[in-house]
XYZ file of C-alpha atoms in Angstrom:
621
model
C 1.601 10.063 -8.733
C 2.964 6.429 -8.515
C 0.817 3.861 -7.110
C 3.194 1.578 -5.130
C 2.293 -1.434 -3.726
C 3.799 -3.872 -1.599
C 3.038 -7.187 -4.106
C 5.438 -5.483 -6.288
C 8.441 -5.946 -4.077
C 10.057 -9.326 -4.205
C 13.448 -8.039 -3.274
C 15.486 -4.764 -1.732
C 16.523 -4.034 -5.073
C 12.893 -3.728 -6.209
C 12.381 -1.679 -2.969
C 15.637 0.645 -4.223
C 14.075 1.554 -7.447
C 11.032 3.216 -5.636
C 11.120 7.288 -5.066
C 11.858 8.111 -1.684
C 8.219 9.933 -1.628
C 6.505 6.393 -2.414
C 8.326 5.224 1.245
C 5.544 6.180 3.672
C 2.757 4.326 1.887
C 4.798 1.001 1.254
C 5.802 0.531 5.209
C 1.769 1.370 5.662
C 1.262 -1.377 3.484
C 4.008 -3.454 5.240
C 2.597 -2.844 8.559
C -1.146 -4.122 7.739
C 0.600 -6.874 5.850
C 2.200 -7.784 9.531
C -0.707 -7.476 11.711
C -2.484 -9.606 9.290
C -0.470 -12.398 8.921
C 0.989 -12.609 12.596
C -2.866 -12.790 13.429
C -3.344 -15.813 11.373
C 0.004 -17.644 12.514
C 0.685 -16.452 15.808
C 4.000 -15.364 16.414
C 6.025 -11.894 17.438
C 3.964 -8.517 17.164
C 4.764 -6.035 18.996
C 8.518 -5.973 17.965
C 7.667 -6.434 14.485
C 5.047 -3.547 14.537
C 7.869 -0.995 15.660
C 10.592 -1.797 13.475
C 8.469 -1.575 9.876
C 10.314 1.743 9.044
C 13.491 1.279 9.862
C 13.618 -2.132 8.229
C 12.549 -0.482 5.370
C 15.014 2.482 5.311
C 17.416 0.141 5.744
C 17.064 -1.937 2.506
C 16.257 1.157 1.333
C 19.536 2.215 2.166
C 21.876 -0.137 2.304
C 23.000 -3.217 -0.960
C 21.433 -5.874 0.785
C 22.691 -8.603 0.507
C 26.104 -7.581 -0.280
C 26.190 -5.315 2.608
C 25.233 -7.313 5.490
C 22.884 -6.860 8.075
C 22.326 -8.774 11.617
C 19.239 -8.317 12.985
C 19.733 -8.944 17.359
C 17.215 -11.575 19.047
C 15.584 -11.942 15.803
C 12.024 -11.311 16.467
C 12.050 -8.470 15.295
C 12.417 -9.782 11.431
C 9.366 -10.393 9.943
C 9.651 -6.834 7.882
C 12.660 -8.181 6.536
C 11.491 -11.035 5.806
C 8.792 -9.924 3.571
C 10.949 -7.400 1.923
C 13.375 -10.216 0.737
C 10.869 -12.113 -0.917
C 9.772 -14.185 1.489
C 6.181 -12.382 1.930
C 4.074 -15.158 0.403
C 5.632 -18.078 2.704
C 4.242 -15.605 6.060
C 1.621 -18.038 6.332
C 4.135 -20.983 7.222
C 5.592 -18.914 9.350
C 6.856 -21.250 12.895
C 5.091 -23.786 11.301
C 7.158 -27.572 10.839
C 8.290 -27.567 6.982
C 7.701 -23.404 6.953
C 10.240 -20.462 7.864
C 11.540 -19.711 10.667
C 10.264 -16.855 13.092
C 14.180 -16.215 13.395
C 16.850 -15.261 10.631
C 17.975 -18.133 9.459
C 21.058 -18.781 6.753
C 19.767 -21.468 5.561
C 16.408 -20.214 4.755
C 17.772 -16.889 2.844
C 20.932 -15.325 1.280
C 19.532 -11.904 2.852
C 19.940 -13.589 6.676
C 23.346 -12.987 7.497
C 23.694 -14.469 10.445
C 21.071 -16.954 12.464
C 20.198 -14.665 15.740
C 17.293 -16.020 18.558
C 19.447 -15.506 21.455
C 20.380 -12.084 22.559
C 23.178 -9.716 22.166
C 25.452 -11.457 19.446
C 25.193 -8.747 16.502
C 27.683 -6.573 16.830
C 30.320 -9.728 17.472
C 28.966 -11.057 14.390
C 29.146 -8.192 12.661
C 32.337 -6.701 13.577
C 34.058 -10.698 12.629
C 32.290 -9.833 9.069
C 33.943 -6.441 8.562
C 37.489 -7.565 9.745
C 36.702 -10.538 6.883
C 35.699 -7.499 4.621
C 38.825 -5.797 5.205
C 40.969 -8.278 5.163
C 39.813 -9.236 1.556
C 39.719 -5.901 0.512
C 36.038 -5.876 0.069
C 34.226 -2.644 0.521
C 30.913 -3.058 2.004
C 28.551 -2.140 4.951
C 28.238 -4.154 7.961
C 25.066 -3.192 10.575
C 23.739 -4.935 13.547
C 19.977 -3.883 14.568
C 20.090 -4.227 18.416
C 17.643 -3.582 20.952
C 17.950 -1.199 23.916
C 17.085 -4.636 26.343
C 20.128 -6.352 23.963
C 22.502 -3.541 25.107
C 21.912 -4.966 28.725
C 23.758 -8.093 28.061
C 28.180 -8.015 28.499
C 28.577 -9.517 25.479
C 27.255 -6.283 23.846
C 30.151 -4.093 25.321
C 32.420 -6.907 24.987
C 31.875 -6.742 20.981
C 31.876 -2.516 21.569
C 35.211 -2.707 23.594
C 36.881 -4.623 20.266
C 35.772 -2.990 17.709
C 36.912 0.519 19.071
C 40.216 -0.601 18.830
C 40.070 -2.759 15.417
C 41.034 -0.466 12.887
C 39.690 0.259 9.378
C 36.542 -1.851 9.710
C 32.694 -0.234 8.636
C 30.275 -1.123 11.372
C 27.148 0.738 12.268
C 25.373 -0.435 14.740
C 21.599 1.407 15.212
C 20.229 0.803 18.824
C 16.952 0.364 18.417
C 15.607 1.611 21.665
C 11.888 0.995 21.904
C 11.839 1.107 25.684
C 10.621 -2.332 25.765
C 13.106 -5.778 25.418
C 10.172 -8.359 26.532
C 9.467 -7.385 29.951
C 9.769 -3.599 30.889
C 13.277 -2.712 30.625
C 15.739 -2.648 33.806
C 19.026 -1.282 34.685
C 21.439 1.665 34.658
C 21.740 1.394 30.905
C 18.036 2.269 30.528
C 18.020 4.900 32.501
C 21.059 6.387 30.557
C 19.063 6.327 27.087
C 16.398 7.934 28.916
C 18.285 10.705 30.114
C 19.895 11.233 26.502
C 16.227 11.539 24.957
C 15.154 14.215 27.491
C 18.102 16.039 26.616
C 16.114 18.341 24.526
C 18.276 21.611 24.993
C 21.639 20.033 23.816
C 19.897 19.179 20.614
C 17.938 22.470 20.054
C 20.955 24.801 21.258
C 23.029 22.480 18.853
C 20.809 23.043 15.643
C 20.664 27.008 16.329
C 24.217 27.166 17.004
C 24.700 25.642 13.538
C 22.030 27.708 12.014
C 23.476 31.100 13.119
C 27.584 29.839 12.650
C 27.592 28.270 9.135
C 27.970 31.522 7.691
C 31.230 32.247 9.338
C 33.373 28.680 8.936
C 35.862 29.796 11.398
C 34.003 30.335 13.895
C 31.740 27.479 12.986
C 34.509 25.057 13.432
C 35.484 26.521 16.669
C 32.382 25.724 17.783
C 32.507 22.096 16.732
C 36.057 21.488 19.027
C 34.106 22.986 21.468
C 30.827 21.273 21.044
C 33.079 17.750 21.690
C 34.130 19.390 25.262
C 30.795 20.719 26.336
C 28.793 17.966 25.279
C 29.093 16.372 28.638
C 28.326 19.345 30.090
C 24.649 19.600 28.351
C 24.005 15.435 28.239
C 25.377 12.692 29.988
C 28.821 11.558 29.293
C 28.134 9.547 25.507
C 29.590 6.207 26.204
C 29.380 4.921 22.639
C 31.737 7.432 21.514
C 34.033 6.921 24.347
C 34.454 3.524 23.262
C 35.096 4.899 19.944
C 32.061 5.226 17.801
C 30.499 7.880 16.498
C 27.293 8.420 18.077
C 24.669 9.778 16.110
C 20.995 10.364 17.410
C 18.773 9.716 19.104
C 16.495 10.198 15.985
C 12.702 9.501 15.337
C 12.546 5.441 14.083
C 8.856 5.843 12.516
C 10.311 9.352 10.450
C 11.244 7.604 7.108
C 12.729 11.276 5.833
C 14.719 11.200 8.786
C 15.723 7.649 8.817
C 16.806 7.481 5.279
C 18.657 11.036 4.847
C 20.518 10.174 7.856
C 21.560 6.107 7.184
C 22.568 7.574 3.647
C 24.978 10.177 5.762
C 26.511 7.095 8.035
C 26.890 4.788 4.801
C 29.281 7.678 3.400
C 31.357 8.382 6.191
C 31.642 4.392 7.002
C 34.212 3.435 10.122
C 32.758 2.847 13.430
C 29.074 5.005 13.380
C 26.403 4.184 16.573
C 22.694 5.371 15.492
C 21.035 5.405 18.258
C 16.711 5.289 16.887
C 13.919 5.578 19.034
C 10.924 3.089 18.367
C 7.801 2.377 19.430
C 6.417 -1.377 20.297
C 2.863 -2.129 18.580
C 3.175 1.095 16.101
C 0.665 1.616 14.503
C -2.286 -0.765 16.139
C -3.578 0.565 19.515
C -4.202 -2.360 21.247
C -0.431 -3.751 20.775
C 0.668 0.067 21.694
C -1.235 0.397 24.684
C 0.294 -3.204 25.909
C 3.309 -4.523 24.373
C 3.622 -7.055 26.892
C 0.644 -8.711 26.063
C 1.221 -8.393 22.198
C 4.514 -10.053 22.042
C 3.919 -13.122 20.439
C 0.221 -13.998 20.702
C -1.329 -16.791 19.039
C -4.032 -16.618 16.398
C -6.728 -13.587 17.088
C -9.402 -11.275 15.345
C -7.334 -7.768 14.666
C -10.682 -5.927 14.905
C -11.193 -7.687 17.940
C -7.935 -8.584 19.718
C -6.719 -10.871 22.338
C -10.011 -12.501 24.462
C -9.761 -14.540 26.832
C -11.190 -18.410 26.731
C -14.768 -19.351 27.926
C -13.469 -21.950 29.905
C -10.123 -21.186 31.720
C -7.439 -23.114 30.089
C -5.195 -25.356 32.589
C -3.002 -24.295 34.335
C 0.932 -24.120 32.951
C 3.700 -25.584 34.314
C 5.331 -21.713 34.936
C 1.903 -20.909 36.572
C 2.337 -23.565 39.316
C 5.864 -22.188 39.652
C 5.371 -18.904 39.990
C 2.599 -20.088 42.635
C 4.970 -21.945 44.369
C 7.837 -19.335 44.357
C 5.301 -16.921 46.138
C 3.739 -19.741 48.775
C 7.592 -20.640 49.501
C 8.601 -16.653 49.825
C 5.410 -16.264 52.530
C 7.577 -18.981 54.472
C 11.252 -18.104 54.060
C 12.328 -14.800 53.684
C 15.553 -15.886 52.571
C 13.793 -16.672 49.350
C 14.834 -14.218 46.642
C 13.578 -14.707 42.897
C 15.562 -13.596 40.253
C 15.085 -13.776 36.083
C 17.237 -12.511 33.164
C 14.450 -10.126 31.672
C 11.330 -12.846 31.675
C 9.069 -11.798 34.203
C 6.369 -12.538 32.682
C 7.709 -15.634 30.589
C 9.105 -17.473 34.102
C 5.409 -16.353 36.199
C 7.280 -13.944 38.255
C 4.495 -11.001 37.933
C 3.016 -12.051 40.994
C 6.031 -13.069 43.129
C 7.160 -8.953 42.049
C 3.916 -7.890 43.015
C 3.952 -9.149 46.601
C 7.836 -9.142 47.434
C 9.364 -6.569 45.022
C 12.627 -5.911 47.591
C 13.357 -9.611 46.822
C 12.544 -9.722 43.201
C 15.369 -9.018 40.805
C 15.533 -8.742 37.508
C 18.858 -8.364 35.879
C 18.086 -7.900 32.507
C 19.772 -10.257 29.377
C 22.183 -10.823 31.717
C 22.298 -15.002 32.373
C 25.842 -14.821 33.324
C 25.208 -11.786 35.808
C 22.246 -13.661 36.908
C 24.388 -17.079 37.923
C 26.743 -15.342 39.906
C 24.429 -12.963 41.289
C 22.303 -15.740 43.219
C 25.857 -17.071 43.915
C 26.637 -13.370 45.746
C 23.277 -14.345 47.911
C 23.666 -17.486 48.616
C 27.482 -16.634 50.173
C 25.275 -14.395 52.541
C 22.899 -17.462 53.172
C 19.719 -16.213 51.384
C 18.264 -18.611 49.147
C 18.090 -17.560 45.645
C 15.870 -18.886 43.155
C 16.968 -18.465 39.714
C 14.201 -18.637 37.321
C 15.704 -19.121 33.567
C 14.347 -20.884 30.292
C 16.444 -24.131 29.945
C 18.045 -22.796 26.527
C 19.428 -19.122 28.499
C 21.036 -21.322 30.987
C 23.659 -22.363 28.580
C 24.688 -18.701 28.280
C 25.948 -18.757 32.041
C 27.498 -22.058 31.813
C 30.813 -21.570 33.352
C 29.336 -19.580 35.835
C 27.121 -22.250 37.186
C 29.962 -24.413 37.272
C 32.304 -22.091 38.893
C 30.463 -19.757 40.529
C 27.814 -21.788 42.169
C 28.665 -25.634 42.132
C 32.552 -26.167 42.652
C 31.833 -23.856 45.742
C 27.991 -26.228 46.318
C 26.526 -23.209 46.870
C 22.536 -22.940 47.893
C 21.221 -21.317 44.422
C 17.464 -23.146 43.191
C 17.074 -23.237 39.253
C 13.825 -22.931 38.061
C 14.438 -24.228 34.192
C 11.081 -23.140 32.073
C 10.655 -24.550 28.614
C 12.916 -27.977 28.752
C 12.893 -30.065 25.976
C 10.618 -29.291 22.736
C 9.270 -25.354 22.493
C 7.561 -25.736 19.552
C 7.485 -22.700 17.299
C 10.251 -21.045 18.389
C 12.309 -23.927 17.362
C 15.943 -24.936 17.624
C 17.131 -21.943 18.687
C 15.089 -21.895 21.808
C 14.468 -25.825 22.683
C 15.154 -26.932 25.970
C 16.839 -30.148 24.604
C 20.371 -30.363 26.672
C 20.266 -29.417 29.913
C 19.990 -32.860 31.555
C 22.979 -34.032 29.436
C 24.877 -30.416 30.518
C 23.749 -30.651 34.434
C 24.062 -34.337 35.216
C 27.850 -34.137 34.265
C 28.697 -31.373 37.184
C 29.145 -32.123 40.519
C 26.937 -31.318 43.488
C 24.329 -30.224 41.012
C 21.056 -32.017 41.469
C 18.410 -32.754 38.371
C 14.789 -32.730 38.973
C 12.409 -33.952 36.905
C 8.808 -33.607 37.327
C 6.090 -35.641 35.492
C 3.025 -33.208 36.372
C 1.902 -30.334 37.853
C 1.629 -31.867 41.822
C 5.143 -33.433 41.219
C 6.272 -30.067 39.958
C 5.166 -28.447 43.537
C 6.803 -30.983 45.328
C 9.997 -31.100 43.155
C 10.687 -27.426 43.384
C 10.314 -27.854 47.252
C 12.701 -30.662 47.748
C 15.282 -29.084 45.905
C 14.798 -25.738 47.857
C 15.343 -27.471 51.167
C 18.403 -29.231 49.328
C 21.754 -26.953 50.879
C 22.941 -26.786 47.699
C 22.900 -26.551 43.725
C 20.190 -28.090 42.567
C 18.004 -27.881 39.022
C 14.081 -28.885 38.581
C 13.224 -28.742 34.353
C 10.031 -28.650 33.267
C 8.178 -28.070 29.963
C 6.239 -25.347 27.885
C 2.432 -25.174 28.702
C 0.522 -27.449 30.628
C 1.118 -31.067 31.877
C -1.448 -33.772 32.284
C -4.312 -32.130 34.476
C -3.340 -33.131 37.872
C -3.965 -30.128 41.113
C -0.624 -28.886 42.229
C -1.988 -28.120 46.020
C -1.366 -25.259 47.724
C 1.042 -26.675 50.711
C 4.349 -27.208 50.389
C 5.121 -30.792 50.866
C 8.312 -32.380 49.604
C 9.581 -35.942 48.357
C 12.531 -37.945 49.281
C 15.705 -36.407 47.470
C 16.827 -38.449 44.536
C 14.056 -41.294 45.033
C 11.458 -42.127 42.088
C 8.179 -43.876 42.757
C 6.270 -46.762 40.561
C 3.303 -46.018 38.664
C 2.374 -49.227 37.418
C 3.174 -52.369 38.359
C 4.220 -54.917 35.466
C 6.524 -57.741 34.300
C 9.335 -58.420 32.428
C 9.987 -54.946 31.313
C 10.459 -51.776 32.828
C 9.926 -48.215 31.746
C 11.441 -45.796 33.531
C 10.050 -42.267 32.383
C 12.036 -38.870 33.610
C 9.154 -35.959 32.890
C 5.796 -35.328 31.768
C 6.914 -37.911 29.204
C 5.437 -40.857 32.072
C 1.735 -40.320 31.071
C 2.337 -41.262 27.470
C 4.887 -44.254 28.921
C 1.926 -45.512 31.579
C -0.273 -44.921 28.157
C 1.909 -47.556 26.242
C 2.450 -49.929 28.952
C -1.124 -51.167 29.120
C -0.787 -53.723 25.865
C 2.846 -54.542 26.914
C 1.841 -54.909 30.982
C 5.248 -53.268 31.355
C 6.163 -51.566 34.924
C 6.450 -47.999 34.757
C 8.567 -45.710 37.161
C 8.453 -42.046 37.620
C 12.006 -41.794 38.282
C 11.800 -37.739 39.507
C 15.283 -37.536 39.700
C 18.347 -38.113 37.230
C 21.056 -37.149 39.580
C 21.039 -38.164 42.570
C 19.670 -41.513 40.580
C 17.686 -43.538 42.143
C 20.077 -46.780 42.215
C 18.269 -48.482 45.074
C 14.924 -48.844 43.142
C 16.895 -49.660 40.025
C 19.148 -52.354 41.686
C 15.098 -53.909 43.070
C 14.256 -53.481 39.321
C 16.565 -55.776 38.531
C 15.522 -58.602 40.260
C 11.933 -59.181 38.286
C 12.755 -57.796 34.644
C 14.899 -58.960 32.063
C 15.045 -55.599 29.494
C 14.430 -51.986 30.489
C 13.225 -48.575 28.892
C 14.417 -45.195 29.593
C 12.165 -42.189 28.187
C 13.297 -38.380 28.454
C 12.247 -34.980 26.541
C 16.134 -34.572 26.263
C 19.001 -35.226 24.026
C 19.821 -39.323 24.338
C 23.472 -38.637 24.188
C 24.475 -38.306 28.082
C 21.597 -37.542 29.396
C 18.653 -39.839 31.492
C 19.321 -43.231 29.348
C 23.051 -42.524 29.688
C 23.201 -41.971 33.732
C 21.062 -45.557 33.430
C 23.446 -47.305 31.486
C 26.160 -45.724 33.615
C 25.150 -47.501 36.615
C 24.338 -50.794 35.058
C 27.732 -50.592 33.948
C 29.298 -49.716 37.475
C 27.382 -52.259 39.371
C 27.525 -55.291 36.808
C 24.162 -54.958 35.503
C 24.156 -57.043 31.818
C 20.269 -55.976 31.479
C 19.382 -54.455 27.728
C 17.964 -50.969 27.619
C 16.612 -49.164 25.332
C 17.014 -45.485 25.016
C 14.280 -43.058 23.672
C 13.912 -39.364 23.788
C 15.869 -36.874 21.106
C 17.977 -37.786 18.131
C 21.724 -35.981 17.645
C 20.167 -32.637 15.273
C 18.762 -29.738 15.922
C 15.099 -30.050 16.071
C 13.093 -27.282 13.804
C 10.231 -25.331 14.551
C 6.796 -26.896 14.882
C 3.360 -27.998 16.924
C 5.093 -29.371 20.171
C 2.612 -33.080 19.666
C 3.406 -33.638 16.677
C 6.900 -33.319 16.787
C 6.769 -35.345 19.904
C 4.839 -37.765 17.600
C 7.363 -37.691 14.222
C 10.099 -38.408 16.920
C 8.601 -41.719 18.393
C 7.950 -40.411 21.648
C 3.923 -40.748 21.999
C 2.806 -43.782 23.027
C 1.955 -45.214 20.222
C 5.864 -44.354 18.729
C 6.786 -45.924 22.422
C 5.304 -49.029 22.114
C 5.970 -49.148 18.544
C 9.575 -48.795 19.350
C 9.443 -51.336 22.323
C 8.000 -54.071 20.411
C 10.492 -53.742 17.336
C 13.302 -53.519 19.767
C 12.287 -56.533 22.393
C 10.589 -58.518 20.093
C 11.523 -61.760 21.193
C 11.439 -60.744 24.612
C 7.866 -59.279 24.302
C 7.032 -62.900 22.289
C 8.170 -65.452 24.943
């Protein structure tokens, strides 16, 4: 009997030369391998967990990498990633100068196609095969998408092409593990759940076959009529209505089944839809029994699992949100929250909990979700749209046309603005002042803390309009939100410290590490709160008792806080310097949040580093 091991693959082809029999015991291997590492590292389990054997069956499969495969979202990749010889750099993994938790195409000639946001495979994939075509090149072409992908228009967008785009080989295999991040939602859902209890279709279609092959007349008869009375016995398939042909749904942990029936849909190429049934967490109980929980821990004991902390940690920015959303929905009950599939990312578990006929979640829908709070807001209810600061930019021209050119009442809630850490570039929070600031009627909130959060979010819910309040991963500088619901002055900032000659003026948590810096220089610092409306008033009384001036954001430089600054100065006459800090023009990779914050100047010893090369002569007189 051969003695596999998992050491011994360093590619798919090494993978290929293995006897199907030898299959079981490597993705066995591949699974511990997962658990083990992800424990040390942190990063995405659950997803991982589920997709060992059909990664495997795949490269198994499939000549990776000249027949290309894009894996949807992306965090479901670490299986691949080991199988393309990337399983001794798992312990970088997220980590600055290590690989990505994402497919990347610079990291690997086996990543196809850099994925982190949802729902782009099958574009991707069916732009390949027309490329394929075109050059005469025959080859395979899958995307791996998830059933809480399939929720998203661009998915059926890709669908609605490729039915119609002739001569191309795409497969795409739904992997439906009943599980995106939060619990699945929607009519799509509900679909795939009435095609797996259709359990008499499939048995009456395997005895039919059984009992007819003998007779091939008769046999194929009762194929033309199998296409008309499939309807009849399951819902109507929408897949092959747009033109694929759907195959499944078919066990995604069976490796027989898997592999005898990829090696079928690789043969008859065109347009095939395998539609494979997963489970979240296989194969460890505690991430099967809560996939939630397990989606991307942190470090942990396996034998042990998740604990929580002796001492309760602080509380997050999204915690004092999702506080707030539910003290503000007690009030008003025009309030309705609604998030694009991230419950529990945006703290909505509560808010569901205790007003679930004005909770809402759409699914990976962000455009659906724009236009959605627009629908309320047209009916005066006040929506609160609760969205991570990199999803927004997928229903961009919504909140432009939808919501703001008709100043419509819809509250964003933007989670995880500026630097996300180990996620990376793919999911930083880096442009949405610079993308906000530019529309009309849209207002940008800032907060520095945790109180200035509370009273942030409740400002710009009274505002009778569009209005945006950003705030960062995890938790801000210690300071009690309060449990009332006090607001601020729209557009007004307040000074912290009181100095001379130079001014800081800090938009975000970023103030406690400009107040930190300001002590050697004796520099004034302002929380400015808000970068549109901008507090020109307090800038223009600025100006009278400092000659140079500082602006500090978590954000892109280009057009965003600094830039709305200089803008004014500019309008009103202002010759003042100023100085400009917060992020460079690249993408920022994956890291620990500080010390990126730290390589990038914008700690306070990098900020008053920065000031003192910049106004030396100022800081000198």
């Amino acid at each position: 009997m051969t003695t596999v091991s998992l050491e011994q693959i360093q590619s798919p082809a090494d993978l290929r030369k293995l006897d199907q029999r030898d299959l079981p015991e490597l993705a066995r291997q591949l699974r511990e391998f997962v658990l083990q590492s992800v424990s040390r590292t942190g990063g995405h389990l659950s997803s991982n967990l589920g997709t060992v054997e059909l990664t495997t069956a795949l490269h198994y499969v499939f000549d990776t990498p000249h027949d290309r495969i894009v894996w949807d979202v992306g965090h479901q990749s670490y299986p691949h990633k080991i199988l393309t010889g990337r399983r001794e750099q798992m312990g970088s993994l997220r980590q600055k100068g290590g690989i990505s938790g994402f497919p990347k195409r610079s990291e690997s000639r086996y990543d196809d196609f850099g994925t982190a946001h949802s729902s782009t495979s099958i574009s991707a994939v069916l732009g390949m095969a027309v490329a394929s075509r075109n050059a005469g090149i025959d080859r395979q072409h899958i995307a791996v998408i998830g059933d809480g992908a399939m929720t998203a228009g661009m998915a059926f967008e890709a669908l609605n092409n490729a039915g119609v785009t002739p001569d191309v080989n795409v497969l795409v295999v739904l992997n439906d593990n009943d599980m995106s991040i939060s619990p699945p939602v929607g009519a799509l859902n509900h679909y795939l759940a009435r095609l797996m209890s259709g359990r008499f279709y499939a048995a009456a279609k395997n005895v039919g076959r059984a009992v007819l092959q003998h007779v091939p007349p008769v046999l194929d008869l009762a194929r033309k009529f199998e296409g008309h009375a499939k309807g009849m016995l399951t819902p109507a398939t929408l897949f092959e209505e747009l033109g694929f042909n759907y195959v499944g749904p078919i066990d995604g942990h069976d490796l027989d089944a898997l592999v005898d029936t990829l090696s079928n849909l690789r043969e008859l190429g065109g347009l095939q839809f395998l539609h494979v049934v997963t489970r979240k967490g296989q194969g460890y109980k505690l991430a099967e029994a809560d996939p939630v929980l397990y989606h991307g821990p942190g470090k942990f004991d396996p034998s042990v699992g998740l604990v929580q902390p002796a001492t309760p940690p602080r509380p997050t920015f999204t915690q004092v949100f999702g506080q707030w959303l539910c003290d503000m929905a007690a009030e008003d009950p025009r309030l309705y929250g609604i998030t694009p599939a991230m419950r529990e990312g945006s703290g909505m578990v509560e808010f569901e909990q205790k007003f679930a006929r004005r909770y809402f979640d759409v699914g990976i829908a962000e455009q659906h979700a724009v236009t959605f709070a627009a629908g309320l807001a047209c009916e005066g209810q006040k929506p609160v749209v609760a969205i991570y600061s990199t999803f927004l930019q997928r229903g961009y021209d919504q909140l432009i046309h939808d919501v703001a050119l008709q100043n419509l009442d819809v509250t964003f809630a933007l989670d995880r603005a500026g630097i996300v850490g180990a996620d990376g570039a793919t999911h930083a929070g880096n442009y949405d002042i610079a993308f906000l600031r530019c529309i009309p009627n849209m207002v940008v909130a800032t907060p520095s803390d945790e109180r200035e959060a509370r009273l942030l979010l409740t400002c710009c819910y009274q505002h009778p309009g569009p209005s945006s309040v950003r705030y960062p991963r995890g938790a801000g500088a210690g300071v009690p939100a309060g449990d009332d619901l006090a607001t601020v002055p729209l557009g007004k900032g307040v000074v912290r410290r009181q100095g001379k000659g130079l001014a800081l003026l800090a938009f975000g948590p970023i103030l406690y590490e400009a107040l930190k810096a300001a002590e050697s220089l004796d520099a004034t610092v302002v929380d400015m709160r808000f970068v549109k409306p901008l507090d020109e008033t307090l800038l223009q009384d600025l100006v009278q008792g400092h000659q140079a001036f500082v602006t500090l954001e978590e954000a892109c430089i280009m057009g965003g806080a600094g830039s709305a600054v200089l803008e004014f100065f500019a309008r009103a006459g202002i010759a003042a310097p100023v100085l400009q800090l917060g992020y460079p023009d690249e993408f920022i990779d994956h890291g620990d949040q500080k010390k990126i914050a730290a390589e990038l100047g914008l700690d306070a010893t990098g900020i008053e580093h920065a000031i003192r090369e910049h106004f030396s002569c100022l800081l000198e007189a």
